[in-house]
Amino acid sequence: MGARKKSAIMLVLCLSLLVTAGCRTESGERTNQLKTKSNITSNQSAKPVVLILIDSLMDKSLQKAIKEGRVPAMQYLLNKGQYFQKVVSSFPTMSVTIDSSLLTGTYADQHQVPGLVWYSGKEKRMIYYGNGAKEAFKIDQLQVLMDAVYQINQVQLNKKTKTIHEELAEKGKDSASVNAIVFRGKTEHILNVPQWIAFSTRLPEHINVTGPKWLSYAALAQQDPKNDGNARPWKKFGMNDEFSAQELAFLVKQNKLPNVTIAYFPENDNTLHRKGPTELEGIEKADQALQDVLNAYGSWEQALKKAVWIVMGDSAQSYVYDDRERSIVDLRPLLNRYRIAKINQSIGTDDQIVISANERMAYVYAIDSKIKLSDIVKLLKNEDKLDIIAIKDEKNIHVTTGKSDKMFSYCPGGKYVDEYGQSWSLSGDPELADITITSNRIKYGKYPDVLARLYGAMHSHEGRYVVVTVQPGHEVIGESSPTHVGGGAHGSLHELDSLVPLIVSGTNTRPKTLRIIDIKDWILKLAE
């Protein structure tokens, strides 16, 4: 294979594998601060808002890095502002779903991006936004790129659910997106595939999209004409922290920083997938990039004076046991009585089951109308490593777990109210979801906001499917799924995958609740 052909394939892989990132909690002294500021919602500043999303940033690792003096920029912003340790992510805890929730302020039942890998009944094909090299080489690379860059933003993300970029534009305000996976807005842009790559592959030379006023997307779109060095093939074609930082710094120096900027620092996630969730190298590198952005103001004091800074994670990661036989849960042997669709082939009329594995969760689709979902559940229950097994009917979601005869059912509306003010009807054994009930008040345990998050996934797209997650230490796979044995992974409802830290400097306000779906409305208020 020629060098140019290899580089072209690497571009596709880097751009599509970007969405694997993030899509790879402890209490402390600042808990009182969170409580004392919980009722502050008024906006005190119309300064530009800069949200930096550090992939797989986690509280415990961040606190350790601060203690060791390895993240001075984040420490500075934290010391000058507020710190919240436990913000609830979306579900599945994979980058495309999380970013869609962040930008739309909704869970997957409304924004309709179900996960990193899923099956479209409308198109009768698997949707891959990029999920590891083994799968990537088995799939049509042009389709993967178009799904990851174009389809997710212009087609699959629910057009009835507005993004923060669209709402800001409607209010006459500008915004920017830097290396973010989901960026749909109202300004037309042309993403430019390097000509020699387009010539040597089936990739189009230009991709028309809509986004915010300022759009940076690795080698395909950049603001700083001098940022080419950070978009080289050996630097993942711009899918790196340095590229994002230089784009941000350029906007600052050119006085082009808009009302709201959302910037994505992707590299920490890859480090944790390989080395495990306690590794600090990725956080340190993200902080160095953040320092470059703050330095663009001349001093960090000026940076804090002139902008509101929000630094947060998207999802966490949990450790995967270093013994493959112990850690990996392969769903195919459990379902081998059915014909399971192959990922490198079109879905055939004889296929009965489709498995879409998203690290620590999976969708299992019954595409044969003769198959009962309850029969699939019976087979899956033979695996005791499965943490949550869920199906739905016309009214309720039904939850069970591996090696258990217990069942828990629920639906929206009812006499039970959770900590977010959401009401539910419950029956069966709520302990399956680690829920306790006192005087009709719901208290969540190790699965934060589990009822709404699981409801979101169960109603995120058409089709008959089972949702499964695995217990901590394990990872679920189908055909050619990437694995992270001895490293880190995410995807599940468990708090180890779901809770991320939030640093806020330059305002004494906070989101309505500490959930990623409430970040959007908070930022819109800050930008007023």
PDB file of C-alpha atoms in Angstrom, residues 23-290:
ATOM      1  CA  CYS A  23     -16.816   7.881  24.075  1.00  0.00           C
ATOM      2  CA  ARG A  24     -13.678   5.933  25.270  1.00  0.00           C
ATOM      3  CA  THR A  25     -15.855  10.473  42.881  1.00  0.00           C
ATOM      4  CA  GLU A  26     -15.361  11.271  46.066  1.00  0.00           C
ATOM      5  CA  SER A  27     -16.703  13.878  48.509  1.00  0.00           C
ATOM      6  CA  GLY A  28     -14.442  16.604  49.798  1.00  0.00           C
ATOM      7  CA  GLU A  29     -14.126  19.992  51.398  1.00  0.00           C
ATOM      8  CA  ARG A  30     -15.913  21.830  48.589  1.00  0.00           C
ATOM      9  CA  THR A  31     -19.206  20.037  49.104  1.00  0.00           C
ATOM     10  CA  ASN A  32     -20.318  22.852  51.391  1.00  0.00           C
ATOM     11  CA  GLN A  33     -19.462  25.366  48.687  1.00  0.00           C
ATOM     12  CA  LEU A  34     -21.706  23.492  46.276  1.00  0.00           C
ATOM     13  CA  LYS A  35     -24.571  23.665  48.736  1.00  0.00           C
ATOM     14  CA  THR A  36     -24.146  27.321  49.587  1.00  0.00           C
ATOM     15  CA  LYS A  37     -24.143  28.345  45.935  1.00  0.00           C
ATOM     16  CA  SER A  38     -26.887  25.989  44.790  1.00  0.00           C
ATOM     17  CA  ASN A  39     -29.559  28.684  44.643  1.00  0.00           C
ATOM     18  CA  ILE A  40     -27.516  31.298  42.776  1.00  0.00           C
ATOM     19  CA  THR A  41     -28.810  31.515  39.215  1.00  0.00           C
ATOM     20  CA  SER A  42     -28.642  35.185  38.228  1.00  0.00           C
ATOM     21  CA  ASN A  43     -26.155  36.285  35.583  1.00  0.00           C
ATOM     22  CA  GLN A  44     -23.603  38.841  36.708  1.00  0.00           C
ATOM     23  CA  SER A  45     -21.550  39.104  33.553  1.00  0.00           C
ATOM     24  CA  ALA A  46     -21.862  39.117  29.780  1.00  0.00           C
ATOM     25  CA  LYS A  47     -18.217  38.194  29.321  1.00  0.00           C
ATOM     26  CA  PRO A  48     -17.399  35.602  26.640  1.00  0.00           C
ATOM     27  CA  VAL A  49     -17.923  32.062  27.899  1.00  0.00           C
ATOM     28  CA  VAL A  50     -15.260  29.455  27.134  1.00  0.00           C
ATOM     29  CA  LEU A  51     -16.171  25.818  27.797  1.00  0.00           C
ATOM     30  CA  ILE A  52     -13.273  23.398  27.586  1.00  0.00           C
ATOM     31  CA  LEU A  53     -14.278  19.753  27.512  1.00  0.00           C
ATOM     32  CA  ILE A  54     -11.423  17.484  28.566  1.00  0.00           C
ATOM     33  CA  ASP A  55     -12.186  13.958  27.504  1.00  0.00           C
ATOM     34  CA  SER A  56     -12.484  11.552  30.467  1.00  0.00           C
ATOM     35  CA  LEU A  57     -11.452  14.133  33.059  1.00  0.00           C
ATOM     36  CA  MET A  58     -12.210  12.681  36.511  1.00  0.00           C
ATOM     37  CA  ASP A  59     -12.300  14.171  39.980  1.00  0.00           C
ATOM     38  CA  LYS A  60     -10.015  11.730  41.754  1.00  0.00           C
ATOM     39  CA  SER A  61      -7.271  12.012  39.136  1.00  0.00           C
ATOM     40  CA  LEU A  62      -7.649  15.783  38.943  1.00  0.00           C
ATOM     41  CA  GLN A  63      -7.318  16.124  42.708  1.00  0.00           C
ATOM     42  CA  LYS A  64      -4.192  13.955  42.656  1.00  0.00           C
ATOM     43  CA  ALA A  65      -2.694  15.978  39.806  1.00  0.00           C
ATOM     44  CA  ILE A  66      -3.374  19.210  41.713  1.00  0.00           C
ATOM     45  CA  LYS A  67      -1.778  17.806  44.857  1.00  0.00           C
ATOM     46  CA  GLU A  68       1.332  16.907  42.860  1.00  0.00           C
ATOM     47  CA  GLY A  69       1.451  20.332  41.190  1.00  0.00           C
ATOM     48  CA  ARG A  70       1.042  18.948  37.682  1.00  0.00           C
ATOM     49  CA  VAL A  71      -1.936  21.031  36.511  1.00  0.00           C
ATOM     50  CA  PRO A  72      -1.282  24.673  37.454  1.00  0.00           C
ATOM     51  CA  ALA A  73      -3.829  26.160  35.021  1.00  0.00           C
ATOM     52  CA  MET A  74      -6.715  24.047  36.270  1.00  0.00           C
ATOM     53  CA  GLN A  75      -5.601  24.621  39.840  1.00  0.00           C
ATOM     54  CA  TYR A  76      -5.581  28.373  39.245  1.00  0.00           C
ATOM     55  CA  LEU A  77      -9.101  28.388  37.803  1.00  0.00           C
ATOM     56  CA  LEU A  78     -10.349  26.123  40.566  1.00  0.00           C
ATOM     57  CA  ASN A  79      -8.840  28.275  43.314  1.00  0.00           C
ATOM     58  CA  LYS A  80     -10.369  31.402  41.766  1.00  0.00           C
ATOM     59  CA  GLY A  81     -13.811  29.908  41.289  1.00  0.00           C
ATOM     60  CA  GLN A  82     -16.060  26.984  42.112  1.00  0.00           C
ATOM     61  CA  TYR A  83     -15.486  23.249  41.917  1.00  0.00           C
ATOM     62  CA  PHE A  84     -18.175  20.597  41.637  1.00  0.00           C
ATOM     63  CA  GLN A  85     -17.043  17.003  41.849  1.00  0.00           C
ATOM     64  CA  LYS A  86     -20.062  15.088  40.614  1.00  0.00           C
ATOM     65  CA  VAL A  87     -21.767  16.209  37.415  1.00  0.00           C
ATOM     66  CA  VAL A  88     -23.926  13.475  35.887  1.00  0.00           C
ATOM     67  CA  SER A  89     -23.126  12.603  32.276  1.00  0.00           C
ATOM     68  CA  SER A  90     -25.504  11.247  29.634  1.00  0.00           C
ATOM     69  CA  PHE A  91     -26.128   7.599  28.707  1.00  0.00           C
ATOM     70  CA  PRO A  92     -24.606   5.737  27.027  1.00  0.00           C
ATOM     71  CA  THR A  93     -21.491   7.381  28.404  1.00  0.00           C
ATOM     72  CA  MET A  94     -19.961   7.639  24.939  1.00  0.00           C
ATOM     73  CA  SER A  95     -18.772  10.865  23.336  1.00  0.00           C
ATOM     74  CA  VAL A  96     -21.357  11.313  20.591  1.00  0.00           C
ATOM     75  CA  THR A  97     -24.306  10.866  22.948  1.00  0.00           C
ATOM     76  CA  ILE A  98     -22.726  13.016  25.652  1.00  0.00           C
ATOM     77  CA  ASP A  99     -21.846  15.849  23.286  1.00  0.00           C
ATOM     78  CA  SER A 100     -25.337  15.734  21.803  1.00  0.00           C
ATOM     79  CA  SER A 101     -26.748  16.050  25.334  1.00  0.00           C
ATOM     80  CA  LEU A 102     -24.385  18.895  26.139  1.00  0.00           C
ATOM     81  CA  LEU A 103     -25.316  20.893  23.037  1.00  0.00           C
ATOM     82  CA  THR A 104     -29.060  20.244  23.124  1.00  0.00           C
ATOM     83  CA  GLY A 105     -29.711  20.042  26.878  1.00  0.00           C
ATOM     84  CA  THR A 106     -31.561  16.748  26.407  1.00  0.00           C
ATOM     85  CA  TYR A 107     -31.058  13.032  26.815  1.00  0.00           C
ATOM     86  CA  ALA A 108     -31.032  10.651  23.866  1.00  0.00           C
ATOM     87  CA  ASP A 109     -34.822  10.240  23.676  1.00  0.00           C
ATOM     88  CA  GLN A 110     -34.942  13.805  22.362  1.00  0.00           C
ATOM     89  CA  HIS A 111     -31.658  14.368  20.515  1.00  0.00           C
ATOM     90  CA  GLN A 112     -31.791  10.841  18.999  1.00  0.00           C
ATOM     91  CA  VAL A 113     -28.076  10.021  18.914  1.00  0.00           C
ATOM     92  CA  PRO A 114     -28.133   6.614  20.662  1.00  0.00           C
ATOM     93  CA  GLY A 115     -24.434   5.788  20.952  1.00  0.00           C
ATOM     94  CA  LEU A 116     -21.125   5.391  19.225  1.00  0.00           C
ATOM     95  CA  VAL A 117     -22.406   2.267  17.453  1.00  0.00           C
ATOM     96  CA  TRP A 118     -26.071   1.585  16.699  1.00  0.00           C
ATOM     97  CA  TYR A 119     -28.405   0.055  14.154  1.00  0.00           C
ATOM     98  CA  SER A 120     -30.706   2.193  12.012  1.00  0.00           C
ATOM     99  CA  GLY A 121     -33.918   0.389  11.153  1.00  0.00           C
ATOM    100  CA  LYS A 122     -34.765   3.156   8.684  1.00  0.00           C
ATOM    101  CA  GLU A 123     -31.560   2.693   6.709  1.00  0.00           C
ATOM    102  CA  LYS A 124     -31.208  -1.018   7.574  1.00  0.00           C
ATOM    103  CA  ARG A 125     -27.546  -0.602   8.376  1.00  0.00           C
ATOM    104  CA  MET A 126     -25.151  -0.180  11.259  1.00  0.00           C
ATOM    105  CA  ILE A 127     -24.056   3.340  12.155  1.00  0.00           C
ATOM    106  CA  TYR A 128     -20.386   3.586  13.146  1.00  0.00           C
ATOM    107  CA  TYR A 129     -18.953   6.927  14.182  1.00  0.00           C
ATOM    108  CA  GLY A 130     -15.575   5.245  14.722  1.00  0.00           C
ATOM    109  CA  ASN A 131     -14.993   2.472  17.231  1.00  0.00           C
ATOM    110  CA  GLY A 132     -11.499   1.072  16.925  1.00  0.00           C
ATOM    111  CA  ALA A 133      -9.234  -0.010  14.102  1.00  0.00           C
ATOM    112  CA  LYS A 134     -10.454  -3.624  13.921  1.00  0.00           C
ATOM    113  CA  GLU A 135     -14.004  -2.544  13.205  1.00  0.00           C
ATOM    114  CA  ALA A 136     -12.923   0.381  11.054  1.00  0.00           C
ATOM    115  CA  PHE A 137     -11.054  -1.773   8.546  1.00  0.00           C
ATOM    116  CA  LYS A 138     -14.111  -3.987   8.097  1.00  0.00           C
ATOM    117  CA  ILE A 139     -16.448  -1.110   7.290  1.00  0.00           C
ATOM    118  CA  ASP A 140     -16.872   1.253   4.358  1.00  0.00           C
ATOM    119  CA  GLN A 141     -14.472   4.048   5.337  1.00  0.00           C
ATOM    120  CA  LEU A 142     -16.278   6.700   3.327  1.00  0.00           C
ATOM    121  CA  GLN A 143     -19.483   5.879   5.198  1.00  0.00           C
ATOM    122  CA  VAL A 144     -17.723   6.000   8.583  1.00  0.00           C
ATOM    123  CA  LEU A 145     -16.297   9.439   7.837  1.00  0.00           C
ATOM    124  CA  MET A 146     -19.578  10.767   6.513  1.00  0.00           C
ATOM    125  CA  ASP A 147     -21.441   9.432   9.558  1.00  0.00           C
ATOM    126  CA  ALA A 148     -18.875  10.870  11.982  1.00  0.00           C
ATOM    127  CA  VAL A 149     -18.599  14.294  10.369  1.00  0.00           C
ATOM    128  CA  TYR A 150     -21.711  14.956   8.285  1.00  0.00           C
ATOM    129  CA  GLN A 151     -24.569  12.591   9.141  1.00  0.00           C
ATOM    130  CA  ILE A 152     -24.410  13.016  12.904  1.00  0.00           C
ATOM    131  CA  ASN A 153     -24.612  16.798  12.621  1.00  0.00           C
ATOM    132  CA  GLN A 154     -26.831  17.323   9.611  1.00  0.00           C
ATOM    133  CA  VAL A 155     -29.093  14.261   9.598  1.00  0.00           C
ATOM    134  CA  GLN A 156     -29.073  12.026  12.664  1.00  0.00           C
ATOM    135  CA  LEU A 157     -29.074  14.688  15.387  1.00  0.00           C
ATOM    136  CA  ASN A 158     -32.767  15.531  15.793  1.00  0.00           C
ATOM    137  CA  LYS A 159     -33.485  18.702  13.826  1.00  0.00           C
ATOM    138  CA  LYS A 160     -36.368  19.545  16.155  1.00  0.00           C
ATOM    139  CA  THR A 161     -33.955  19.743  19.086  1.00  0.00           C
ATOM    140  CA  LYS A 162     -31.933  22.941  18.818  1.00  0.00           C
ATOM    141  CA  THR A 163     -28.262  23.088  19.672  1.00  0.00           C
ATOM    142  CA  ILE A 164     -26.734  25.868  21.743  1.00  0.00           C
ATOM    143  CA  HIS A 165     -25.124  27.222  18.559  1.00  0.00           C
ATOM    144  CA  GLU A 166     -28.504  27.450  16.827  1.00  0.00           C
ATOM    145  CA  GLU A 167     -30.177  29.170  19.783  1.00  0.00           C
ATOM    146  CA  LEU A 168     -27.363  31.676  20.143  1.00  0.00           C
ATOM    147  CA  ALA A 169     -27.563  32.507  16.426  1.00  0.00           C
ATOM    148  CA  GLU A 170     -31.308  33.086  16.738  1.00  0.00           C
ATOM    149  CA  LYS A 171     -30.574  35.590  19.503  1.00  0.00           C
ATOM    150  CA  GLY A 172     -28.036  37.412  17.348  1.00  0.00           C
ATOM    151  CA  LYS A 173     -25.044  36.051  19.215  1.00  0.00           C
ATOM    152  CA  ASP A 174     -21.950  34.329  17.881  1.00  0.00           C
ATOM    153  CA  SER A 175     -20.338  31.082  18.973  1.00  0.00           C
ATOM    154  CA  ALA A 176     -17.390  28.866  18.123  1.00  0.00           C
ATOM    155  CA  SER A 177     -16.697  25.139  18.066  1.00  0.00           C
ATOM    156  CA  VAL A 178     -13.153  23.798  18.229  1.00  0.00           C
ATOM    157  CA  ASN A 179     -12.637  20.093  17.509  1.00  0.00           C
ATOM    158  CA  ALA A 180     -16.046  19.222  18.971  1.00  0.00           C
ATOM    159  CA  ILE A 181     -17.776  16.193  17.498  1.00  0.00           C
ATOM    160  CA  VAL A 182     -21.233  17.737  17.496  1.00  0.00           C
ATOM    161  CA  PHE A 183     -21.269  21.295  16.175  1.00  0.00           C
ATOM    162  CA  ARG A 184     -24.477  21.934  14.215  1.00  0.00           C
ATOM    163  CA  GLY A 185     -25.359  25.592  13.870  1.00  0.00           C
ATOM    164  CA  LYS A 186     -26.836  28.050  11.377  1.00  0.00           C
ATOM    165  CA  THR A 187     -23.729  29.236   9.496  1.00  0.00           C
ATOM    166  CA  GLU A 188     -22.759  27.357   6.344  1.00  0.00           C
ATOM    167  CA  HIS A 189     -19.215  26.003   6.211  1.00  0.00           C
ATOM    168  CA  ILE A 190     -17.159  23.915   3.815  1.00  0.00           C
ATOM    169  CA  LEU A 191     -14.919  21.264   5.338  1.00  0.00           C
ATOM    170  CA  ASN A 192     -11.943  20.755   3.042  1.00  0.00           C
ATOM    171  CA  VAL A 193     -10.419  17.311   2.712  1.00  0.00           C
ATOM    172  CA  PRO A 194      -6.755  17.687   1.676  1.00  0.00           C
ATOM    173  CA  GLN A 195      -6.754  17.464  -2.116  1.00  0.00           C
ATOM    174  CA  TRP A 196      -4.201  14.687  -2.393  1.00  0.00           C
ATOM    175  CA  ILE A 197      -6.210  12.566   0.032  1.00  0.00           C
ATOM    176  CA  ALA A 198      -9.493  13.153  -1.790  1.00  0.00           C
ATOM    177  CA  PHE A 199      -7.726  12.273  -5.062  1.00  0.00           C
ATOM    178  CA  SER A 200      -6.354   8.978  -3.719  1.00  0.00           C
ATOM    179  CA  THR A 201      -9.585   7.821  -2.049  1.00  0.00           C
ATOM    180  CA  ARG A 202     -13.340   8.012  -2.533  1.00  0.00           C
ATOM    181  CA  LEU A 203     -13.550  10.881  -0.066  1.00  0.00           C
ATOM    182  CA  PRO A 204     -15.179  14.060  -1.337  1.00  0.00           C
ATOM    183  CA  GLU A 205     -12.914  17.069  -1.604  1.00  0.00           C
ATOM    184  CA  HIS A 206     -15.496  19.276   0.127  1.00  0.00           C
ATOM    185  CA  ILE A 207     -18.151  18.538   2.745  1.00  0.00           C
ATOM    186  CA  ASN A 208     -20.885  21.139   3.258  1.00  0.00           C
ATOM    187  CA  VAL A 209     -22.073  21.507   6.854  1.00  0.00           C
ATOM    188  CA  THR A 210     -23.706  24.047   9.130  1.00  0.00           C
ATOM    189  CA  GLY A 211     -22.070  25.122  12.357  1.00  0.00           C
ATOM    190  CA  PRO A 212     -21.412  28.140  14.559  1.00  0.00           C
ATOM    191  CA  LYS A 213     -19.823  31.288  13.137  1.00  0.00           C
ATOM    192  CA  TRP A 214     -16.323  30.012  13.960  1.00  0.00           C
ATOM    193  CA  LEU A 215     -15.728  26.326  13.202  1.00  0.00           C
ATOM    194  CA  SER A 216     -12.460  24.424  13.664  1.00  0.00           C
ATOM    195  CA  TYR A 217     -12.342  20.722  12.890  1.00  0.00           C
ATOM    196  CA  ALA A 218      -8.811  19.354  12.754  1.00  0.00           C
ATOM    197  CA  ALA A 219      -7.323  19.113   9.244  1.00  0.00           C
ATOM    198  CA  LEU A 220     -10.724  19.866   7.697  1.00  0.00           C
ATOM    199  CA  ALA A 221     -11.260  23.374   9.081  1.00  0.00           C
ATOM    200  CA  GLN A 222      -9.114  25.797  11.051  1.00  0.00           C
ATOM    201  CA  GLN A 223      -9.069  29.456  11.985  1.00  0.00           C
ATOM    202  CA  ASP A 224      -5.329  29.914  12.463  1.00  0.00           C
ATOM    203  CA  PRO A 225      -3.547  29.554   9.098  1.00  0.00           C
ATOM    204  CA  LYS A 226      -0.364  28.767  11.028  1.00  0.00           C
ATOM    205  CA  ASN A 227      -1.893  25.751  12.784  1.00  0.00           C
ATOM    206  CA  ASP A 228      -0.964  23.311  10.015  1.00  0.00           C
ATOM    207  CA  GLY A 229       1.875  21.934  12.091  1.00  0.00           C
ATOM    208  CA  ASN A 230      -0.556  20.544  14.630  1.00  0.00           C
ATOM    209  CA  ALA A 231      -2.662  18.930  11.884  1.00  0.00           C
ATOM    210  CA  ARG A 232       0.028  16.653  10.456  1.00  0.00           C
ATOM    211  CA  PRO A 233      -0.573  12.904  10.025  1.00  0.00           C
ATOM    212  CA  TRP A 234       1.706  12.059  12.970  1.00  0.00           C
ATOM    213  CA  LYS A 235      -0.379  14.405  15.132  1.00  0.00           C
ATOM    214  CA  LYS A 236      -3.661  12.666  14.324  1.00  0.00           C
ATOM    215  CA  PHE A 237      -4.470  15.251  11.660  1.00  0.00           C
ATOM    216  CA  GLY A 238      -5.306  17.861  14.291  1.00  0.00           C
ATOM    217  CA  MET A 239      -7.269  15.683  16.696  1.00  0.00           C
ATOM    218  CA  ASN A 240      -5.030  16.726  19.557  1.00  0.00           C
ATOM    219  CA  ASP A 241      -4.940  19.143  22.471  1.00  0.00           C
ATOM    220  CA  GLU A 242      -2.299  21.404  20.897  1.00  0.00           C
ATOM    221  CA  PHE A 243      -4.414  22.038  17.815  1.00  0.00           C
ATOM    222  CA  SER A 244      -7.419  22.946  19.948  1.00  0.00           C
ATOM    223  CA  ALA A 245      -5.346  25.244  22.157  1.00  0.00           C
ATOM    224  CA  GLN A 246      -3.757  27.079  19.233  1.00  0.00           C
ATOM    225  CA  GLU A 247      -7.162  27.646  17.616  1.00  0.00           C
ATOM    226  CA  LEU A 248      -8.491  29.075  20.876  1.00  0.00           C
ATOM    227  CA  ALA A 249      -5.422  31.249  21.397  1.00  0.00           C
ATOM    228  CA  PHE A 250      -5.785  32.579  17.838  1.00  0.00           C
ATOM    229  CA  LEU A 251      -9.378  33.644  18.479  1.00  0.00           C
ATOM    230  CA  VAL A 252      -8.234  35.412  21.645  1.00  0.00           C
ATOM    231  CA  LYS A 253      -5.308  37.222  20.011  1.00  0.00           C
ATOM    232  CA  GLN A 254      -7.403  38.255  17.003  1.00  0.00           C
ATOM    233  CA  ASN A 255     -10.128  39.556  19.311  1.00  0.00           C
ATOM    234  CA  LYS A 256     -12.539  37.143  17.652  1.00  0.00           C
ATOM    235  CA  LEU A 257     -13.607  35.258  20.760  1.00  0.00           C
ATOM    236  CA  PRO A 258     -17.423  35.054  20.418  1.00  0.00           C
ATOM    237  CA  ASN A 259     -20.132  34.982  23.071  1.00  0.00           C
ATOM    238  CA  VAL A 260     -19.686  31.237  23.606  1.00  0.00           C
ATOM    239  CA  THR A 261     -16.846  28.917  22.620  1.00  0.00           C
ATOM    240  CA  ILE A 262     -16.893  25.144  23.053  1.00  0.00           C
ATOM    241  CA  ALA A 263     -13.481  23.501  22.692  1.00  0.00           C
ATOM    242  CA  TYR A 264     -12.644  19.820  22.895  1.00  0.00           C
ATOM    243  CA  PHE A 265      -9.330  18.493  24.277  1.00  0.00           C
ATOM    244  CA  PRO A 266      -9.357  14.804  23.206  1.00  0.00           C
ATOM    245  CA  GLU A 267      -6.067  13.232  24.219  1.00  0.00           C
ATOM    246  CA  ASN A 268      -6.606  12.343  27.870  1.00  0.00           C
ATOM    247  CA  ASP A 269      -9.181   9.742  26.885  1.00  0.00           C
ATOM    248  CA  ASN A 270      -6.759   7.780  24.723  1.00  0.00           C
ATOM    249  CA  THR A 271      -4.182   7.711  27.498  1.00  0.00           C
ATOM    250  CA  LEU A 272      -6.673   6.355  30.020  1.00  0.00           C
ATOM    251  CA  HIS A 273      -7.969   3.718  27.630  1.00  0.00           C
ATOM    252  CA  ARG A 274      -4.419   2.393  27.331  1.00  0.00           C
ATOM    253  CA  LYS A 275      -3.020   2.910  30.816  1.00  0.00           C
ATOM    254  CA  GLY A 276      -6.054   2.972  33.065  1.00  0.00           C
ATOM    255  CA  PRO A 277      -8.124   5.630  34.843  1.00  0.00           C
ATOM    256  CA  THR A 278      -5.444   6.541  37.403  1.00  0.00           C
ATOM    257  CA  GLU A 279      -2.945   7.730  34.775  1.00  0.00           C
ATOM    258  CA  LEU A 280      -2.180  11.468  35.023  1.00  0.00           C
ATOM    259  CA  GLU A 281      -0.183  12.022  31.832  1.00  0.00           C
ATOM    260  CA  GLY A 282      -3.230  12.997  29.783  1.00  0.00           C
ATOM    261  CA  ILE A 283      -4.511  15.495  32.349  1.00  0.00           C
ATOM    262  CA  GLU A 284      -1.086  17.090  32.557  1.00  0.00           C
ATOM    263  CA  LYS A 285      -0.932  17.443  28.776  1.00  0.00           C
ATOM    264  CA  ALA A 286      -4.420  18.978  28.662  1.00  0.00           C
ATOM    265  CA  ASP A 287      -3.370  21.474  31.314  1.00  0.00           C
ATOM    266  CA  GLN A 288      -0.322  22.481  29.276  1.00  0.00           C
ATOM    267  CA  ALA A 289      -2.656  23.220  26.366  1.00  0.00           C
ATOM    268  CA  LEU A 290      -4.927  25.198  28.682  1.00  0.00           C
TER     269      LEU A 290
END
